PDB file of C-alpha atoms in Angstrom:
ATOM      1  CA  GLN I   2      69.977  68.267 -29.517  1.00 57.00           C
ATOM      2  CA  GLN I   3      72.100  65.832 -27.560  1.00 65.00           C
ATOM      3  CA  GLN I   4      69.749  63.762 -25.452  1.00 90.00           C
ATOM      4  CA  VAL I   5      72.433  61.590 -23.856  1.00 96.00           C
ATOM      5  CA  LYS I   6      75.594  63.339 -22.671  1.00 96.00           C
ATOM      6  CA  GLN I   7      78.694  61.243 -22.033  1.00 97.00           C
ATOM      7  CA  SER I   8      82.008  62.012 -20.377  1.00 97.00           C
ATOM      8  CA  PRO I   9      84.937  61.826 -20.518  1.00 97.00           C
ATOM      9  CA  GLN I  10      85.700  61.764 -24.215  1.00 97.00           C
ATOM     10  CA  SER I  11      88.825  59.715 -23.575  1.00 98.00           C
ATOM     11  CA  LEU I  12      90.264  57.855 -20.624  1.00 98.00           C
ATOM     12  CA  ILE I  13      93.616  56.249 -19.859  1.00 98.00           C
ATOM     13  CA  VAL I  14      93.710  53.754 -17.006  1.00 98.00           C
ATOM     14  CA  GLN I  15      96.462  51.527 -15.694  1.00 98.00           C
ATOM     15  CA  LYS I  16      95.969  47.784 -15.821  1.00 98.00           C
ATOM     16  CA  GLY I  17      94.133  46.677 -12.705  1.00 98.00           C
ATOM     17  CA  GLY I  18      92.578  50.091 -12.133  1.00 98.00           C
ATOM     18  CA  ILE I  19      88.938  51.176 -12.217  1.00 98.00           C
ATOM     19  CA  SER I  20      87.542  52.838 -15.331  1.00 98.00           C
ATOM     20  CA  ILE I  21      84.551  55.116 -14.778  1.00 98.00           C
ATOM     21  CA  ILE I  22      82.406  56.602 -17.535  1.00 98.00           C
ATOM     22  CA  ASN I  23      79.484  58.893 -16.819  1.00 98.00           C
ATOM     23  CA  CYS I  24      76.301  59.684 -18.697  1.00 98.00           C
ATOM     24  CA  ALA I  25      73.327  61.965 -18.202  1.00 98.00           C
ATOM     25  CA  TYR I  26      70.003  62.054 -19.976  1.00 96.00           C
ATOM     26  CA  GLU I  27      67.154  64.517 -20.272  1.00 93.00           C
ATOM     27  CA  ASN I  28      64.174  62.642 -21.629  1.00 92.00           C
ATOM     28  CA  THR I  29      62.177  61.022 -18.834  1.00 91.00           C
ATOM     29  CA  ALA I  30      60.517  58.756 -21.403  1.00 91.00           C
ATOM     30  CA  PHE I  31      63.717  56.707 -21.585  1.00 93.00           C
ATOM     31  CA  ASP I  32      63.130  53.364 -19.885  1.00 91.00           C
ATOM     32  CA  TYR I  33      66.185  51.248 -20.651  1.00 94.00           C
ATOM     33  CA  PHE I  34      69.837  52.192 -20.332  1.00 96.00           C
ATOM     34  CA  PRO I  35      72.424  50.033 -22.124  1.00 96.00           C
ATOM     35  CA  TRP I  36      76.167  50.297 -22.549  1.00 97.00           C
ATOM     36  CA  TYR I  37      77.916  49.192 -25.712  1.00 97.00           C
ATOM     37  CA  GLN I  38      81.520  48.331 -26.461  1.00 97.00           C
ATOM     38  CA  GLN I  39      82.977  48.984 -29.895  1.00 96.00           C
ATOM     39  CA  PHE I  40      86.341  47.807 -31.174  1.00 95.00           C
ATOM     40  CA  PRO I  41      87.945  49.380 -34.272  1.00 93.00           C
ATOM     41  CA  GLY I  42      86.406  48.056 -37.461  1.00 90.00           C
ATOM     42  CA  LYS I  43      83.488  46.469 -35.635  1.00 92.00           C
ATOM     43  CA  GLY I  44      79.944  47.434 -34.826  1.00 94.00           C
ATOM     44  CA  PRO I  45      78.921  48.136 -31.231  1.00 96.00           C
ATOM     45  CA  ALA I  46      78.099  45.164 -29.027  1.00 96.00           C
ATOM     46  CA  LEU I  47      75.807  45.231 -26.014  1.00 96.00           C
ATOM     47  CA  LEU I  48      77.798  44.987 -22.789  1.00 97.00           C
ATOM     48  CA  ILE I  49      75.280  45.471 -19.995  1.00 96.00           C
ATOM     49  CA  ALA I  50      71.934  47.233 -19.561  1.00 95.00           C
ATOM     50  CA  ILE I  51      69.754  48.446 -16.689  1.00 95.00           C
ATOM     51  CA  ARG I  52      66.112  49.362 -16.159  1.00 93.00           C
ATOM     52  CA  PRO I  53      65.295  52.512 -14.119  1.00 91.00           C
ATOM     53  CA  ASP I  54      63.688  50.552 -11.278  1.00 92.00           C
ATOM     54  CA  VAL I  55      67.123  49.224 -10.275  1.00 93.00           C
ATOM     55  CA  SER I  56      69.976  51.339  -8.879  1.00 95.00           C
ATOM     56  CA  GLU I  57      72.834  48.998  -9.711  1.00 97.00           C
ATOM     57  CA  LYS I  58      73.555  46.032 -11.937  1.00 97.00           C
ATOM     58  CA  LYS I  59      76.729  44.009 -11.981  1.00 97.00           C
ATOM     59  CA  GLU I  60      77.976  41.525 -14.560  1.00 96.00           C
ATOM     60  CA  GLY I  61      81.466  40.268 -13.926  1.00 97.00           C
ATOM     61  CA  ARG I  62      83.851  43.228 -13.841  1.00 98.00           C
ATOM     62  CA  PHE I  63      81.235  45.609 -15.288  1.00 98.00           C
ATOM     63  CA  THR I  64      78.800  47.536 -13.075  1.00 97.00           C
ATOM     64  CA  ILE I  65      76.142  50.084 -13.992  1.00 97.00           C
ATOM     65  CA  SER I  66      75.113  52.577 -11.316  1.00 97.00           C
ATOM     66  CA  PHE I  67      71.842  54.395 -11.956  1.00 96.00           C
ATOM     67  CA  ASN I  68      70.484  57.540 -10.280  1.00 96.00           C
ATOM     68  CA  LYS I  69      66.954  58.150 -11.504  1.00 94.00           C
ATOM     69  CA  SER I  70      66.392  61.428  -9.641  1.00 94.00           C
ATOM     70  CA  ALA I  71      69.590  62.929 -11.038  1.00 96.00           C
ATOM     71  CA  LYS I  72      69.000  61.352 -14.468  1.00 96.00           C
ATOM     72  CA  GLN I  73      72.535  60.017 -14.464  1.00 97.00           C
ATOM     73  CA  PHE I  74      74.122  56.629 -14.900  1.00 97.00           C
ATOM     74  CA  SER I  75      77.659  55.358 -15.018  1.00 98.00           C
ATOM     75  CA  LEU I  76      79.737  52.364 -16.035  1.00 98.00           C
ATOM     76  CA  HIS I  77      82.454  51.057 -13.767  1.00 98.00           C
ATOM     77  CA  ILE I  78      85.010  48.597 -15.119  1.00 98.00           C
ATOM     78  CA  MET I  79      86.841  46.944 -12.264  1.00 98.00           C
ATOM     79  CA  ASP I  80      90.324  45.444 -12.649  1.00 98.00           C
ATOM     80  CA  SER I  81      90.632  47.020 -16.098  1.00 98.00           C
ATOM     81  CA  GLN I  82      92.610  44.974 -18.639  1.00 98.00           C
ATOM     82  CA  PRO I  83      94.361  45.923 -21.898  1.00 97.00           C
ATOM     83  CA  GLY I  84      91.717  43.874 -23.726  1.00 97.00           C
ATOM     84  CA  ASP I  85      89.095  46.341 -22.424  1.00 98.00           C
ATOM     85  CA  SER I  86      90.650  49.055 -24.604  1.00 98.00           C
ATOM     86  CA  ALA I  87      87.786  50.098 -26.852  1.00 98.00           C
ATOM     87  CA  THR I  88      85.218  52.833 -27.310  1.00 98.00           C
ATOM     88  CA  TYR I  89      82.285  52.673 -24.906  1.00 98.00           C
ATOM     89  CA  PHE I  90      78.891  54.170 -25.616  1.00 98.00           C
ATOM     90  CA  CYS I  91      76.134  54.753 -23.151  1.00 98.00           C
ATOM     91  CA  ALA I  92      72.665  54.828 -24.594  1.00 97.00           C
ATOM     92  CA  ALA I  93      69.053  55.273 -23.646  1.00 96.00           C
ATOM     93  CA  ALA I  94      66.042  53.634 -25.171  1.00 94.00           C
ATOM     94  CA  SER I  95      62.381  54.503 -25.222  1.00 88.00           C
ATOM     95  CA  SER I  96      59.685  51.978 -25.927  1.00 79.00           C
ATOM     96  CA  GLY I  97      56.335  52.268 -27.582  1.00 76.00           C
ATOM     97  CA  GLY I  98      55.448  50.922 -30.977  1.00 74.00           C
ATOM     98  CA  TYR I  99      59.123  50.258 -31.395  1.00 83.00           C
ATOM     99  CA  GLN I 100      62.284  50.623 -29.361  1.00 86.00           C
ATOM    100  CA  LYS I 101      64.535  53.503 -30.392  1.00 89.00           C
ATOM    101  CA  VAL I 102      68.094  53.658 -29.068  1.00 93.00           C
ATOM    102  CA  THR I 103      69.788  57.036 -28.553  1.00 95.00           C
ATOM    103  CA  PHE I 104      73.553  56.853 -28.146  1.00 97.00           C
ATOM    104  CA  GLY I 105      75.998  59.058 -26.287  1.00 97.00           C
ATOM    105  CA  THR I 106      79.083  60.432 -28.002  1.00 96.00           C
ATOM    106  CA  GLY I 107      81.446  57.712 -26.782  1.00 97.00           C
ATOM    107  CA  THR I 108      84.470  57.326 -24.524  1.00 98.00           C
ATOM    108  CA  LYS I 109      87.706  55.960 -25.898  1.00 98.00           C
ATOM    109  CA  LEU I 110      89.285  53.848 -23.172  1.00 98.00           C
ATOM    110  CA  GLN I 111      92.918  52.876 -23.220  1.00 98.00           C
ATOM    111  CA  VAL I 112      94.190  50.483 -20.569  1.00 98.00           C
ATOM    112  CA  ILE I 113      97.953  50.572 -20.317  1.00 97.00           C
ATOM    113  CA  PRO I 114     100.042  47.713 -18.879  1.00 93.00           C
TER     114      PRO I 114
ATOM    115  CA  GLU D  18      81.090  37.499 -34.567  1.00 65.00           C
ATOM    116  CA  THR D  19      77.442  38.348 -35.130  1.00 67.00           C
ATOM    117  CA  GLY D  20      75.424  36.885 -37.979  1.00 88.00           C
ATOM    118  CA  VAL D  21      74.794  40.356 -39.379  1.00 96.00           C
ATOM    119  CA  THR D  22      76.741  41.114 -42.535  1.00 96.00           C
ATOM    120  CA  GLN D  23      76.931  44.362 -44.446  1.00 97.00           C
ATOM    121  CA  SER D  24      78.150  45.106 -47.939  1.00 97.00           C
ATOM    122  CA  PRO D  25      80.174  46.706 -49.227  1.00 97.00           C
ATOM    123  CA  THR D  26      82.642  47.385 -46.405  1.00 97.00           C
ATOM    124  CA  HIS D  27      83.978  50.557 -48.015  1.00 97.00           C
ATOM    125  CA  LEU D  28      82.584  52.838 -50.672  1.00 96.00           C
ATOM    126  CA  ILE D  29      83.607  56.124 -52.268  1.00 98.00           C
ATOM    127  CA  LYS D  30      80.965  58.208 -54.022  1.00 98.00           C
ATOM    128  CA  THR D  31      80.795  61.644 -55.554  1.00 98.00           C
ATOM    129  CA  ARG D  32      78.543  64.389 -54.205  1.00 98.00           C
ATOM    130  CA  GLY D  33      75.109  64.224 -55.840  1.00 98.00           C
ATOM    131  CA  GLN D  34      75.286  60.508 -56.572  1.00 98.00           C
ATOM    132  CA  GLN D  35      73.063  57.816 -55.112  1.00 98.00           C
ATOM    133  CA  VAL D  36      74.179  54.857 -53.006  1.00 98.00           C
ATOM    134  CA  THR D  37      72.676  51.562 -51.834  1.00 98.00           C
ATOM    135  CA  LEU D  38      73.990  49.750 -48.787  1.00 98.00           C
ATOM    136  CA  ARG D  39      72.977  46.207 -47.930  1.00 98.00           C
ATOM    137  CA  CYS D  40      72.450  44.297 -44.720  1.00 97.00           C
ATOM    138  CA  SER D  41      71.848  40.615 -44.117  1.00 96.00           C
ATOM    139  CA  SER D  42      70.170  40.120 -40.758  1.00 93.00           C
ATOM    140  CA  GLN D  43      70.753  37.476 -38.102  1.00 91.00           C
ATOM    141  CA  SER D  44      68.751  34.310 -38.683  1.00 89.00           C
ATOM    142  CA  GLY D  45      65.352  34.542 -36.982  1.00 88.00           C
ATOM    143  CA  HIS D  46      65.438  38.336 -36.622  1.00 92.00           C
ATOM    144  CA  ASN D  47      62.559  40.252 -38.223  1.00 93.00           C
ATOM    145  CA  THR D  48      63.649  43.800 -37.403  1.00 94.00           C
ATOM    146  CA  VAL D  49      66.489  45.868 -38.841  1.00 96.00           C
ATOM    147  CA  SER D  50      67.587  49.278 -37.585  1.00 96.00           C
ATOM    148  CA  TRP D  51      69.999  51.526 -39.481  1.00 97.00           C
ATOM    149  CA  TYR D  52      72.389  53.992 -37.870  1.00 97.00           C
ATOM    150  CA  GLN D  53      74.799  56.650 -39.114  1.00 98.00           C
ATOM    151  CA  GLN D  54      78.033  56.987 -37.147  1.00 96.00           C
ATOM    152  CA  ALA D  55      80.108  60.050 -37.979  1.00 95.00           C
ATOM    153  CA  LEU D  56      83.790  59.954 -37.082  1.00 92.00           C
ATOM    154  CA  GLY D  57      84.245  60.292 -33.327  1.00 90.00           C
ATOM    155  CA  GLN D  58      80.518  60.259 -32.631  1.00 93.00           C
ATOM    156  CA  GLY D  59      77.935  57.800 -31.438  1.00 95.00           C
ATOM    157  CA  PRO D  60      75.570  56.053 -33.842  1.00 96.00           C
ATOM    158  CA  GLN D  61      72.482  58.058 -34.775  1.00 96.00           C
ATOM    159  CA  PHE D  62      69.238  56.256 -35.502  1.00 95.00           C
ATOM    160  CA  ILE D  63      68.079  56.602 -39.105  1.00 97.00           C
ATOM    161  CA  PHE D  64      65.082  54.253 -39.223  1.00 96.00           C
ATOM    162  CA  GLN D  65      63.815  50.820 -38.344  1.00 95.00           C
ATOM    163  CA  TYR D  66      62.146  48.226 -40.535  1.00 95.00           C
ATOM    164  CA  TYR D  67      59.860  45.568 -39.130  1.00 93.00           C
ATOM    165  CA  ARG D  68      58.352  42.897 -41.347  1.00 91.00           C
ATOM    166  CA  GLU D  69      59.033  44.898 -44.519  1.00 93.00           C
ATOM    167  CA  GLU D  70      57.508  48.164 -43.245  1.00 94.00           C
ATOM    168  CA  GLU D  71      59.232  51.294 -41.955  1.00 94.00           C
ATOM    169  CA  ASN D  72      58.412  51.199 -38.261  1.00 90.00           C
ATOM    170  CA  GLY D  73      60.107  54.341 -36.952  1.00 91.00           C
ATOM    171  CA  ARG D  74      62.358  57.096 -38.201  1.00 94.00           C
ATOM    172  CA  GLY D  75      64.962  59.423 -36.737  1.00 94.00           C
ATOM    173  CA  ASN D  76      65.760  62.978 -37.742  1.00 94.00           C
ATOM    174  CA  PHE D  77      66.973  62.248 -41.270  1.00 97.00           C
ATOM    175  CA  PRO D  78      65.669  63.765 -44.529  1.00 97.00           C
ATOM    176  CA  PRO D  79      63.558  61.791 -47.020  1.00 97.00           C
ATOM    177  CA  ARG D  80      66.556  61.252 -49.303  1.00 98.00           C
ATOM    178  CA  PHE D  81      67.450  58.516 -46.808  1.00 98.00           C
ATOM    179  CA  SER D  82      65.154  55.614 -47.590  1.00 97.00           C
ATOM    180  CA  GLY D  83      65.132  51.899 -47.051  1.00 97.00           C
ATOM    181  CA  LEU D  84      63.662  48.556 -47.899  1.00 97.00           C
ATOM    182  CA  GLN D  85      63.255  45.287 -46.092  1.00 96.00           C
ATOM    183  CA  PHE D  86      62.775  42.072 -48.014  1.00 95.00           C
ATOM    184  CA  PRO D  87      60.723  38.942 -47.163  1.00 94.00           C
ATOM    185  CA  ASN D  88      63.888  37.254 -45.838  1.00 92.00           C
ATOM    186  CA  TYR D  89      64.321  40.311 -43.561  1.00 93.00           C
ATOM    187  CA  SER D  90      67.498  41.515 -45.230  1.00 95.00           C
ATOM    188  CA  SER D  91      67.516  45.249 -45.780  1.00 97.00           C
ATOM    189  CA  GLU D  92      68.830  48.078 -47.922  1.00 98.00           C
ATOM    190  CA  LEU D  93      69.602  51.680 -47.110  1.00 98.00           C
ATOM    191  CA  ASN D  94      69.415  54.091 -50.022  1.00 98.00           C
ATOM    192  CA  VAL D  95      70.754  57.616 -49.952  1.00 98.00           C
ATOM    193  CA  ASN D  96      70.014  59.993 -52.829  1.00 98.00           C
ATOM    194  CA  ALA D  97      71.723  63.265 -53.731  1.00 98.00           C
ATOM    195  CA  LEU D  98      74.758  62.509 -51.582  1.00 98.00           C
ATOM    196  CA  GLU D  99      76.271  65.361 -49.598  1.00 98.00           C
ATOM    197  CA  LEU D 100      79.762  65.609 -48.132  1.00 98.00           C
ATOM    198  CA  ASP D 101      78.269  65.365 -44.618  1.00 97.00           C
ATOM    199  CA  ASP D 102      76.886  61.929 -45.479  1.00 98.00           C
ATOM    200  CA  SER D 103      80.431  60.576 -45.115  1.00 98.00           C
ATOM    201  CA  ALA D 104      80.187  58.195 -42.165  1.00 97.00           C
ATOM    202  CA  LEU D 105      80.075  54.595 -41.024  1.00 97.00           C
ATOM    203  CA  TYR D 106      76.634  53.142 -41.673  1.00 98.00           C
ATOM    204  CA  LEU D 107      75.605  50.387 -39.302  1.00 98.00           C
ATOM    205  CA  CYS D 108      72.723  48.024 -39.468  1.00 97.00           C
ATOM    206  CA  ALA D 109      71.493  46.096 -36.470  1.00 96.00           C
ATOM    207  CA  SER D 110      69.057  43.217 -36.465  1.00 95.00           C
ATOM    208  CA  SER D 111      66.855  42.259 -33.540  1.00 92.00           C
ATOM    209  CA  LEU D 112      64.322  39.582 -32.704  1.00 89.00           C
ATOM    210  CA  THR D 113      61.517  42.101 -32.392  1.00 85.00           C
ATOM    211  CA  ARG D 114      60.861  45.788 -32.972  1.00 83.00           C
ATOM    212  CA  THR D 115      60.869  46.284 -29.203  1.00 84.00           C
ATOM    213  CA  GLY D 116      64.250  44.575 -28.798  1.00 86.00           C
ATOM    214  CA  ALA D 117      66.542  47.120 -30.454  1.00 89.00           C
ATOM    215  CA  VAL D 118      68.738  47.392 -27.348  1.00 88.00           C
ATOM    216  CA  GLU D 119      69.732  43.734 -27.724  1.00 89.00           C
ATOM    217  CA  ALA D 120      70.259  44.021 -31.482  1.00 91.00           C
ATOM    218  CA  PHE D 121      73.287  42.497 -33.182  1.00 94.00           C
ATOM    219  CA  PHE D 122      75.285  45.014 -35.196  1.00 96.00           C
ATOM    220  CA  GLY D 123      77.079  44.429 -38.454  1.00 96.00           C
ATOM    221  CA  GLN D 124      80.614  45.678 -39.000  1.00 96.00           C
ATOM    222  CA  GLY D 125      79.360  48.664 -40.958  1.00 97.00           C
ATOM    223  CA  THR D 126      79.880  50.234 -44.373  1.00 98.00           C
ATOM    224  CA  ARG D 127      82.327  53.120 -44.472  1.00 97.00           C
ATOM    225  CA  LEU D 128      80.957  55.670 -46.983  1.00 98.00           C
ATOM    226  CA  THR D 129      83.142  58.500 -48.185  1.00 98.00           C
ATOM    227  CA  VAL D 130      81.570  61.263 -50.266  1.00 98.00           C
ATOM    228  CA  VAL D 131      84.007  63.403 -52.250  1.00 98.00           C
TER     229      VAL D 131
END
């Protein structure tokens, strides 16, 4: 059962363009929504994260938009650069006795010069 | 680079064998989470260890087991290996058991089962 659905699977964007990756979740118990960046041969690294009481969060060129009623969230990468070429994972976390992170399937982004 | 190191980086095992993967956590972190990442997929949560106890578990069979040591390093053991166990195994250490989102990941161990 895929609890976090991510699209597209792959994305090619020109340098300077906007990269947009979308995710949807089902479990309303999720209370934290991070995005991770993974380069080949490396583990994922936290990029940016948002709580459901906020509709948007921006850090530099990276923005998360969050729609609680639709149970959807997205990552926008402004002014995309070749160095942004990586695989991006959305995720959702639920808290309780411990925090469990559920990942999406990933989007491979290629930024071409 | 994170302070989380995993060993070995690559491993080839035969179906039915047993394997032990190791993870050295970031200094000051008392929680380690293990993930399985199949090719082209996102990481899937296996389990979490907090202060030497299993603190939570994903949808993995009992042949996946772990340990956490007093220095908070950790091991993942897989018995009776199956071909589908071929994947990248990631460990992630965090300051607390409720801070898994901010965890630091290691580079992973690539396990191939033949």
